[in-house]
Coordinates of C-alpha atoms and ligand atoms in Angstrom, one line a residue:
M19 CA 40.4 -88.6 146.8
K20 CA 42.7 -87.1 149.5
K21 CA 44.8 -84.7 148.5
G22 CA 48.1 -84.1 149.3
T23 CA 51.2 -82.1 148.7
V24 CA 53.8 -82.4 145.7
F25 CA 56.7 -80.7 145.2
V26 CA 57.0 -78.7 141.5
C27 CA 59.9 -77.7 140.1
Q28 CA 59.7 -74.0 139.2
N29 CA 61.9 -74.0 136.1
C30 CA 60.5 -76.7 134.1
G31 CA 57.2 -78.2 136.1
F32 CA 58.5 -81.6 137.3
R33 CA 56.8 -83.2 140.0
S34 CA 58.0 -85.0 142.6
P35 CA 56.5 -86.5 145.7
K36 CA 59.7 -85.8 147.8
W37 CA 61.7 -82.8 148.0
L38 CA 64.5 -82.7 145.9
G39 CA 68.0 -80.5 146.0
R40 CA 68.3 -80.5 142.1
C41 CA 65.5 -81.1 140.0
T42 CA 65.9 -84.6 138.0
M43 CA 64.5 -83.2 134.9
C44 CA 65.9 -80.0 134.2
G45 CA 69.2 -80.2 136.5
E46 CA 68.4 -76.5 137.9
Y47 CA 69.1 -76.5 141.9
N48 CA 66.7 -75.1 144.6
T49 CA 63.5 -75.1 142.3
M50 CA 61.4 -77.5 144.1
V51 CA 58.4 -75.8 145.6
E52 CA 55.9 -77.9 147.6
E53 CA 52.3 -77.2 146.3
L54 CA 49.1 -78.7 146.9
E55 CA 48.1 -81.4 144.8
E56 CA 45.4 -80.1 142.7
E57 CA 43.6 -81.1 140.2
V58 CA 41.9 -78.7 137.7
S59 CA 38.8 -79.6 135.9
V60 CA 39.4 -79.0 132.2
A61 CA 36.0 -77.3 130.7
L62 CA 35.2 -78.7 127.5
S63 CA 35.3 -76.3 124.7
E64 CA 31.8 -75.4 123.5
T65 CA 32.7 -76.0 119.7
G66 CA 32.4 -79.1 119.6
G67 CA 35.2 -81.2 117.9
E68 CA 33.9 -82.7 114.9
P69 CA 36.3 -83.8 112.1
V70 CA 36.3 -81.7 109.2
L71 CA 37.4 -82.6 105.8
Y72 CA 40.8 -81.1 104.8
S73 CA 39.2 -79.8 101.5
E74 CA 36.4 -78.4 103.4
I75 CA 38.7 -76.0 105.8
K76 CA 38.4 -72.3 104.8
E77 CA 41.4 -70.3 104.8
T78 CA 41.5 -67.2 106.9
A79 CA 44.7 -65.9 106.7
G80 CA 45.0 -65.0 110.7
Q81 CA 43.2 -61.4 110.4
R82 CA 46.0 -59.1 111.8
I83 CA 45.5 -55.4 113.1
P84 CA 48.3 -53.0 113.0
V85 CA 50.0 -52.2 116.5
G86 CA 50.7 -48.2 116.3
I87 CA 54.4 -48.6 116.9
E88 CA 55.9 -50.0 113.6
P89 CA 59.2 -52.0 114.6
V90 CA 56.6 -54.1 117.0
N91 CA 54.8 -54.7 114.1
N92 CA 57.5 -56.2 112.1
V93 CA 58.5 -58.1 115.1
L94 CA 54.8 -60.0 115.5
G95 CA 55.3 -60.7 111.9
G96 CA 53.4 -57.9 110.1
G97 CA 50.7 -57.1 113.0
L98 CA 49.0 -58.7 115.8
V99 CA 46.9 -61.5 114.7
L100 CA 43.6 -61.8 116.4
G101 CA 42.9 -64.1 119.4
S102 CA 46.8 -64.7 119.4
V103 CA 48.4 -64.7 123.0
V104 CA 51.7 -62.9 123.0
L105 CA 54.2 -63.7 126.3
I106 CA 56.7 -60.8 126.8
G107 CA 59.6 -61.8 129.2
G108 CA 62.1 -59.3 130.3
E109 CA 64.2 -58.6 133.5
P110 CA 62.3 -56.1 136.3
G111 CA 62.5 -52.5 135.1
I112 CA 63.6 -53.2 131.5
G113 CA 60.3 -51.4 130.0
K114 CA 57.8 -54.0 129.6
S115 CA 55.0 -52.0 131.5
T116 CA 56.1 -49.0 129.0
L117 CA 56.0 -50.8 126.3
L118 CA 53.0 -52.2 126.5
L119 CA 51.2 -49.3 127.8
Q120 CA 52.6 -47.2 124.4
V121 CA 51.3 -50.1 122.3
S122 CA 47.8 -49.9 124.2
K123 CA 47.5 -46.3 123.5
D124 CA 47.8 -46.9 119.9
L125 CA 45.7 -49.9 119.6
A126 CA 43.1 -48.2 121.0
G127 CA 42.9 -45.0 119.6
R128 CA 39.8 -42.8 120.2
E129 CA 37.2 -45.9 119.4
Q130 CA 37.9 -49.1 120.6
P131 CA 38.8 -49.8 123.9
V132 CA 41.9 -52.1 125.1
L133 CA 41.8 -53.0 128.6
Y134 CA 45.5 -53.2 130.2
V135 CA 45.2 -55.3 133.6
S136 CA 47.9 -54.5 136.1
G137 CA 48.4 -56.9 139.1
E138 CA 51.6 -54.7 140.4
E139 CA 50.9 -51.4 140.5
S140 CA 48.2 -49.2 141.4
L141 CA 45.9 -47.2 138.7
E142 CA 47.6 -43.8 140.1
Q143 CA 51.1 -45.6 139.1
I144 CA 50.1 -46.4 136.0
K145 CA 48.7 -43.0 135.3
L146 CA 51.7 -41.3 135.9
R147 CA 53.5 -43.7 133.6
G148 CA 50.9 -42.7 130.9
D149 CA 51.4 -39.0 131.8
R150 CA 55.1 -39.4 130.2
L151 CA 53.9 -41.4 127.2
G152 CA 51.6 -38.8 126.4
L153 CA 48.3 -41.0 126.9
T154 CA 44.9 -38.5 127.0
G155 CA 42.0 -39.2 125.0
E156 CA 42.7 -42.8 123.9
K157 CA 40.4 -45.2 125.1
V158 CA 42.6 -47.3 127.6
Y159 CA 40.7 -48.7 130.3
L160 CA 43.0 -49.6 133.4
L161 CA 42.0 -52.4 136.1
A162 CA 43.9 -53.1 139.4
E163 CA 43.5 -56.6 140.1
T164 CA 44.8 -60.0 140.4
A165 CA 41.9 -62.5 140.5
L166 CA 41.8 -64.4 137.1
E167 CA 38.4 -65.1 136.9
R168 CA 37.5 -61.4 137.6
I169 CA 39.7 -60.2 134.4
V170 CA 38.3 -62.9 132.3
S171 CA 34.6 -61.5 133.2
V172 CA 35.6 -58.1 132.8
A173 CA 37.3 -58.7 129.4
D174 CA 34.3 -60.7 128.1
R175 CA 32.0 -58.2 128.9
M176 CA 34.0 -55.6 127.6
N177 CA 35.3 -57.2 124.3
P178 CA 38.3 -54.8 124.1
R179 CA 40.3 -54.9 121.1
A180 CA 43.4 -55.9 123.1
L181 CA 44.0 -57.2 126.4
V182 CA 47.2 -57.0 128.5
I183 CA 47.9 -58.6 131.7
D184 CA 50.8 -57.1 133.5
S185 CA 52.3 -59.7 134.8
V186 CA 51.4 -63.2 134.5
Q187 CA 53.3 -64.1 137.9
T188 CA 51.1 -61.6 139.7
I189 CA 47.8 -62.9 138.7
F190 CA 45.9 -66.2 140.4
S191 CA 43.1 -68.4 139.7
S192 CA 41.0 -69.1 142.6
K193 CA 40.5 -73.1 141.1
L194 CA 44.0 -73.4 142.4
T195 CA 45.0 -73.0 146.1
S196 CA 48.8 -72.5 145.6
S197 CA 50.2 -68.7 145.5
P198 CA 50.4 -66.5 142.5
G199 CA 53.8 -66.9 140.7
T200 CA 54.2 -70.8 141.3
I201 CA 54.3 -72.9 138.2
S202 CA 50.7 -74.4 138.5
Q203 CA 49.2 -71.1 138.7
V204 CA 51.1 -69.4 136.1
R205 CA 50.1 -72.3 133.7
E206 CA 46.3 -71.9 134.8
V207 CA 46.4 -68.2 134.2
T208 CA 47.9 -68.8 130.7
N209 CA 45.4 -71.5 129.7
Q210 CA 42.3 -69.6 130.9
V211 CA 43.7 -66.5 128.9
F212 CA 44.5 -68.7 125.9
R213 CA 40.6 -70.0 125.8
L214 CA 39.4 -66.5 126.2
A215 CA 41.5 -65.2 123.3
K216 CA 40.6 -68.0 121.0
N217 CA 36.8 -68.0 121.4
K218 CA 36.3 -64.2 121.8
Q219 CA 39.4 -63.7 119.3
I220 CA 40.9 -61.1 121.6
P221 CA 44.8 -60.6 120.9
V222 CA 46.4 -60.9 124.6
F223 CA 49.8 -59.6 125.9
L224 CA 51.0 -61.5 128.8
I225 CA 54.1 -59.9 130.5
G226 CA 56.4 -62.4 132.1
H227 CA 59.3 -61.3 134.5
I228 CA 62.7 -63.4 133.9
T229 CA 65.5 -64.3 135.9
K230 CA 68.9 -62.9 135.4
D231 CA 70.3 -65.7 133.4
G232 CA 67.7 -65.1 130.7
T233 CA 65.3 -67.8 131.3
L234 CA 61.7 -66.9 131.8
A235 CA 61.3 -68.1 135.3
G236 CA 58.1 -70.4 135.4
P237 CA 56.9 -68.3 132.1
K238 CA 59.9 -70.6 130.4
S239 CA 57.0 -73.7 130.6
L240 CA 54.5 -71.4 129.2
E241 CA 56.5 -71.0 125.9
H242 CA 54.8 -73.8 124.4
M243 CA 51.2 -72.7 125.3
V244 CA 51.2 -69.7 123.6
D245 CA 51.3 -68.4 119.6
V246 CA 54.3 -65.7 120.2
V247 CA 57.0 -65.5 122.7
L248 CA 59.1 -62.2 123.1
L249 CA 62.1 -61.1 124.8
F250 CA 62.9 -57.7 125.9
E251 CA 66.4 -57.1 126.5
G252 CA 68.9 -54.5 127.5
E253 CA 71.3 -53.2 130.1
R254 CA 69.7 -50.8 132.8
D255 CA 72.5 -48.7 132.6
H256 CA 72.2 -48.1 128.8
N257 CA 69.3 -46.6 127.0
H258 CA 68.7 -48.9 124.4
R259 CA 66.3 -52.0 124.6
V260 CA 66.2 -55.2 122.4
L261 CA 62.9 -56.6 121.3
R262 CA 63.4 -60.1 120.3
V263 CA 61.5 -63.0 118.5
L264 CA 61.7 -66.5 120.3
K265 CA 58.9 -68.2 118.7
N266 CA 56.2 -66.9 116.5
R267 CA 53.2 -69.2 115.2
F268 CA 52.4 -66.4 112.5
G269 CA 55.9 -65.1 111.4
P270 CA 59.4 -65.5 111.2
V271 CA 61.6 -65.5 114.4
S272 CA 64.5 -63.6 112.9
E273 CA 63.2 -60.3 113.4
L274 CA 64.3 -57.7 116.1
A275 CA 63.3 -54.3 117.0
I276 CA 65.5 -51.8 118.9
F277 CA 64.8 -48.7 121.0
E278 CA 66.0 -46.1 122.9
M279 CA 64.5 -45.3 126.5
S280 CA 63.5 -41.6 126.7
Q281 CA 62.2 -39.3 129.1
S282 CA 59.0 -39.8 127.5
G283 CA 58.9 -43.7 126.5
L284 CA 60.4 -45.8 124.0
K285 CA 61.4 -44.1 120.8
P286 CA 62.3 -46.8 118.0
I287 CA 65.9 -46.2 116.6
D288 CA 65.9 -45.7 112.9
N289 CA 69.4 -46.6 112.5
P290 CA 71.3 -49.0 115.1
S291 CA 74.4 -48.7 113.3
A292 CA 74.9 -45.2 113.6
F293 CA 73.7 -45.6 117.1
F294 CA 76.0 -47.9 118.7
L295 CA 79.3 -46.4 117.0
R296 CA 78.4 -42.6 117.9
E297 CA 80.6 -42.9 120.5
R298 CA 83.6 -44.6 118.9
P299 CA 87.1 -43.6 119.8
K300 CA 89.0 -42.1 117.0
N301 CA 92.3 -44.0 116.7
E302 CA 92.6 -46.0 119.4
P303 CA 94.5 -49.7 119.4
G304 CA 92.3 -52.6 120.3
S305 CA 89.0 -51.2 118.6
V306 CA 87.3 -52.7 115.4
V307 CA 84.3 -52.3 113.6
V308 CA 82.4 -55.4 112.9
S309 CA 79.7 -55.9 110.4
T310 CA 77.3 -58.7 112.2
I311 CA 74.2 -59.7 111.5
K312 CA 71.2 -59.6 114.5
G313 CA 67.9 -61.0 113.5
T314 CA 67.7 -60.4 109.8
R315 CA 68.9 -56.9 109.5
P316 CA 72.9 -55.9 109.8
L317 CA 74.3 -53.8 112.4
L318 CA 77.7 -52.3 112.7
V319 CA 79.2 -52.8 115.9
E320 CA 82.2 -51.6 117.9
I321 CA 84.8 -54.6 119.7
Q322 CA 87.3 -53.6 122.0
A323 CA 90.3 -55.5 123.3
L324 CA 92.6 -54.4 126.0
V325 CA 95.9 -56.3 126.4
S326 CA 97.7 -55.2 129.4
S327 CA 100.7 -57.0 131.6
T328 CA 99.3 -58.9 134.5
L329 CA 100.4 -57.2 137.6
F330 CA 100.6 -59.9 140.1
S331 CA 101.8 -63.5 139.1
G332 CA 99.4 -66.1 138.9
N333 CA 97.1 -66.5 136.4
P334 CA 96.2 -64.1 133.9
R335 CA 92.7 -62.5 133.6
R336 CA 90.4 -63.4 130.4
M337 CA 87.1 -61.5 130.5
S338 CA 85.2 -60.9 127.6
I339 CA 81.6 -59.1 127.9
G340 CA 79.0 -59.3 125.1
L341 CA 81.0 -62.3 123.4
D342 CA 81.0 -66.2 123.9
H343 CA 83.4 -67.0 126.2
Y344 CA 84.9 -70.4 125.2
R345 CA 85.0 -68.9 121.5
V346 CA 87.2 -66.1 122.4
S347 CA 89.2 -68.7 124.3
M348 CA 89.8 -70.7 121.5
L349 CA 90.8 -67.6 119.2
L350 CA 93.3 -66.6 121.4
A351 CA 94.8 -69.9 121.6
L352 CA 95.2 -69.7 117.7
V353 CA 96.6 -66.2 117.9
E354 CA 99.2 -67.6 120.1
K355 CA 99.9 -70.8 118.0
K356 CA 99.5 -69.3 114.5
I357 CA 100.6 -66.0 114.7
G358 CA 103.3 -66.3 117.3
Y359 CA 102.3 -64.0 120.2
S360 CA 102.6 -64.9 123.6
F361 CA 99.6 -64.2 126.2
A362 CA 101.4 -65.9 129.1
G363 CA 101.7 -62.7 131.6
E364 CA 99.0 -60.7 129.8
D365 CA 95.4 -59.8 131.0
I366 CA 93.2 -59.6 128.1
Y367 CA 89.8 -58.1 128.2
L368 CA 87.3 -57.8 125.5
N369 CA 84.1 -55.9 125.6
V370 CA 81.2 -55.3 122.8
A371 CA 80.4 -51.4 123.0
G372 CA 77.1 -50.4 124.0
G373 CA 76.5 -53.3 126.1
L374 CA 75.1 -55.7 123.1
T375 CA 75.9 -59.3 122.4
V376 CA 77.6 -60.7 119.5
D377 CA 77.1 -64.3 119.0
E378 CA 78.0 -65.0 115.7
P379 CA 81.4 -66.7 114.3
A380 CA 81.4 -63.8 111.9
A381 CA 82.7 -61.8 114.6
D382 CA 86.0 -63.8 115.0
L383 CA 88.3 -62.1 112.7
G384 CA 87.1 -59.0 114.5
V385 CA 88.0 -60.2 117.8
V386 CA 91.4 -61.8 116.7
L387 CA 92.3 -57.8 115.0
A388 CA 91.4 -56.1 117.9
V389 CA 93.6 -58.1 119.9
I390 CA 96.3 -57.8 117.8
S391 CA 96.0 -54.2 117.5
S392 CA 95.7 -53.7 121.0
V393 CA 99.2 -56.2 121.5
K394 CA 100.7 -54.1 118.7
N395 CA 99.4 -50.7 120.3
I396 CA 98.9 -49.5 116.6
P397 CA 95.2 -48.7 115.8
L398 CA 93.1 -50.2 112.8
P399 CA 92.4 -48.3 109.8
R400 CA 89.3 -46.0 111.1
E401 CA 87.3 -46.1 108.2
M402 CA 87.3 -50.4 108.0
A403 CA 84.7 -52.9 108.8
V404 CA 85.6 -56.6 109.5
F405 CA 83.3 -59.7 109.1
G406 CA 84.6 -63.4 108.9
E407 CA 84.7 -66.6 110.7
V408 CA 88.0 -67.9 111.5
G409 CA 88.8 -71.7 111.6
L410 CA 91.3 -73.5 114.0
S411 CA 94.5 -73.6 111.4
G412 CA 93.7 -69.7 111.1
E413 CA 91.7 -69.5 107.6
V414 CA 89.5 -67.2 107.5
R415 CA 86.2 -68.9 106.2
S416 CA 83.2 -67.5 104.5
V417 CA 80.1 -66.2 106.2
S418 CA 76.2 -65.8 105.0
Q419 CA 74.8 -62.6 104.1
P420 CA 78.1 -61.1 102.7
V421 CA 76.0 -58.2 100.7
A422 CA 74.0 -57.1 103.5
R423 CA 77.0 -56.4 105.5
V424 CA 78.9 -54.7 103.0
K425 CA 76.1 -52.7 102.0
E426 CA 75.7 -51.5 105.9
A427 CA 79.2 -50.8 106.3
R428 CA 78.8 -48.6 103.0
S429 CA 76.0 -46.5 104.2
L430 CA 77.5 -45.7 107.3
G431 CA 80.4 -44.2 105.1
F432 CA 83.0 -47.2 105.5
E433 CA 85.8 -47.0 103.1
L434 CA 86.9 -50.6 103.4
V435 CA 85.6 -53.9 104.3
L436 CA 87.9 -56.8 105.1
M437 CA 86.2 -60.1 104.6
P438 CA 86.6 -63.6 103.7
E439 CA 88.0 -64.3 100.0
G440 CA 85.5 -66.8 99.8
N441 CA 82.6 -64.3 99.9
L442 CA 83.7 -62.1 97.2
S443 CA 82.2 -64.0 94.3
Q444 CA 79.2 -63.3 95.8
L445 CA 79.3 -59.9 95.7
T446 CA 79.9 -59.2 91.9
G447 CA 76.5 -59.8 90.5
E448 CA 75.5 -57.4 93.5
N449 CA 77.3 -54.6 92.1
I450 CA 78.5 -53.2 94.9
T451 CA 80.5 -50.0 94.2
G452 CA 81.8 -47.0 96.3
I453 CA 83.6 -49.1 99.2
K454 CA 86.6 -51.3 98.7
C455 CA 86.3 -54.8 99.7
L456 CA 89.4 -56.8 100.5
G457 CA 89.2 -60.3 100.3
V458 CA 91.7 -62.7 102.8
N459 CA 91.5 -66.4 103.4
S460 CA 93.7 -66.2 106.5
V461 CA 94.4 -64.4 109.4
K462 CA 98.2 -64.0 108.4
K463 CA 97.1 -62.6 105.2
A464 CA 94.7 -60.1 106.7
L465 CA 97.5 -58.8 109.2
T466 CA 99.8 -58.4 106.1
Q467 CA 97.1 -56.4 104.4
I468 CA 96.3 -53.7 107.6
F469 CA 99.7 -53.4 109.7
Ligands
TYD12 P1 58.9 -50.1 133.4 O1 58.0 -50.1 131.7 O2 58.1 -50.0 134.6 O3 59.6 -51.9 133.6 P2 58.7 -53.0 134.1 O4 57.4 -53.1 133.6 O5 59.9 -53.9 132.6 O6 59.3 -53.5 135.2 O7 59.8 -49.1 133.1 C1 61.0 -49.0 134.2 C2 62.1 -48.1 133.8 O8 61.8 -47.2 132.7 C3 61.9 -46.9 135.1 O9 63.5 -47.2 135.6 C4 61.8 -45.5 134.5 C5 62.1 -45.7 133.1 N1 61.1 -44.9 132.2 C6 61.9 -43.9 131.6 O10 63.1 -43.8 131.2 N2 61.3 -43.2 130.7 C7 59.7 -43.3 130.5 O11 58.8 -42.8 129.8 C8 59.0 -44.3 131.4 C9 57.5 -44.6 131.2 C10 60.0 -45.2 132.3
MG13 MG1 56.3 -53.3 135.0

């Protein structure tokens, strides 16, 4: 058969015989790349696909091996499942290689080997990193290789406890002629690795680079092919890193782990709330502590607002970092209409301290109070934490997990929680003592209570 070329969207994998400025499938611009039209022969699996009677299927509760770093264990849902393929995405420089070298170190110990394949760095570079992480006698084998078939044959021979591939975009299969990193290559690599993992029951970590807007470039199309998808995030100028689960065939997707990047690798942060509040200013207008839920755990974060008159006539600025822009606009409109402030001619800046993002409506009340506190130039009570969703009539609505939120505030020494009245009844049975819980059903009520 004559082979031609085809244009493949690098975002979603859509194929088109013609070049397109915008992919008609996913709507992304400038993602079509010309690739050779190739057919990958699909190898039939050696174990025949005979149908099995339901009642005769044996339950093997996905055998797991513990990863030394406890928070990573939790994120994986209680350990690494044998034969699973875990994709870890993150921006360049965020610490993916560091995390996985640490994981390799702990998994290997002194007995079973772990194979760490790097298509990006030389062995010497990896060793420099390993020195910082305290790697010494552990049986971590390094392989600088980009040819997939070679990697698979080495792994097949070695039968390691785990295999790390850093990164999926640098590895290429000789079955295809397109260059590494293209969607066809990335898919083929994942495919072969997946087969290796399942056949030999070797857990595999695939590292994938992602772009600024947070999508796994290319790897986005891999999400359905792997068992677990983790996202490693953080601001490069901040030291904390968050490991989140996007997909997990063997566990919950709500877990998350928080680390601090230190001089000797990533250190789990045991008390994230204290960590994120450690530099909170004293008695500053516009600062509020919100009790939010991140994953399954409560987390206290500081939201800051700054309202100042626009210097030049024209459109006043509305900026928010770490919060949903549309939601903030809605809340500002509400404060103007229902509470009676006018923000015409005022610049409004909102920020979640520490480079965190808060994307749940339970932060609404905090945002509103921060803005009003800044306008009035009166600080909020320092020992107060807040949570609650705000509706368009200015009502404060109840949110999920009030008990966890209150307990977190109490454990950090807060004396007062301002919260939705509707959530109060959920607290009684739980016997929350040692902290005052003030329920409000509207923003107006909240304001009269604290100012
Ligand atoms: P790296 O793991 O190379 O990131 P990625 O693989 O995601 O591209 O780590 C990048 C940064 O981490 C780099 O700027 C150096 C820093 N770092 C530390 O601060 N402490 C350490 O112990 C290590 C190993 C790296
Ligand atoms: Mg790296």
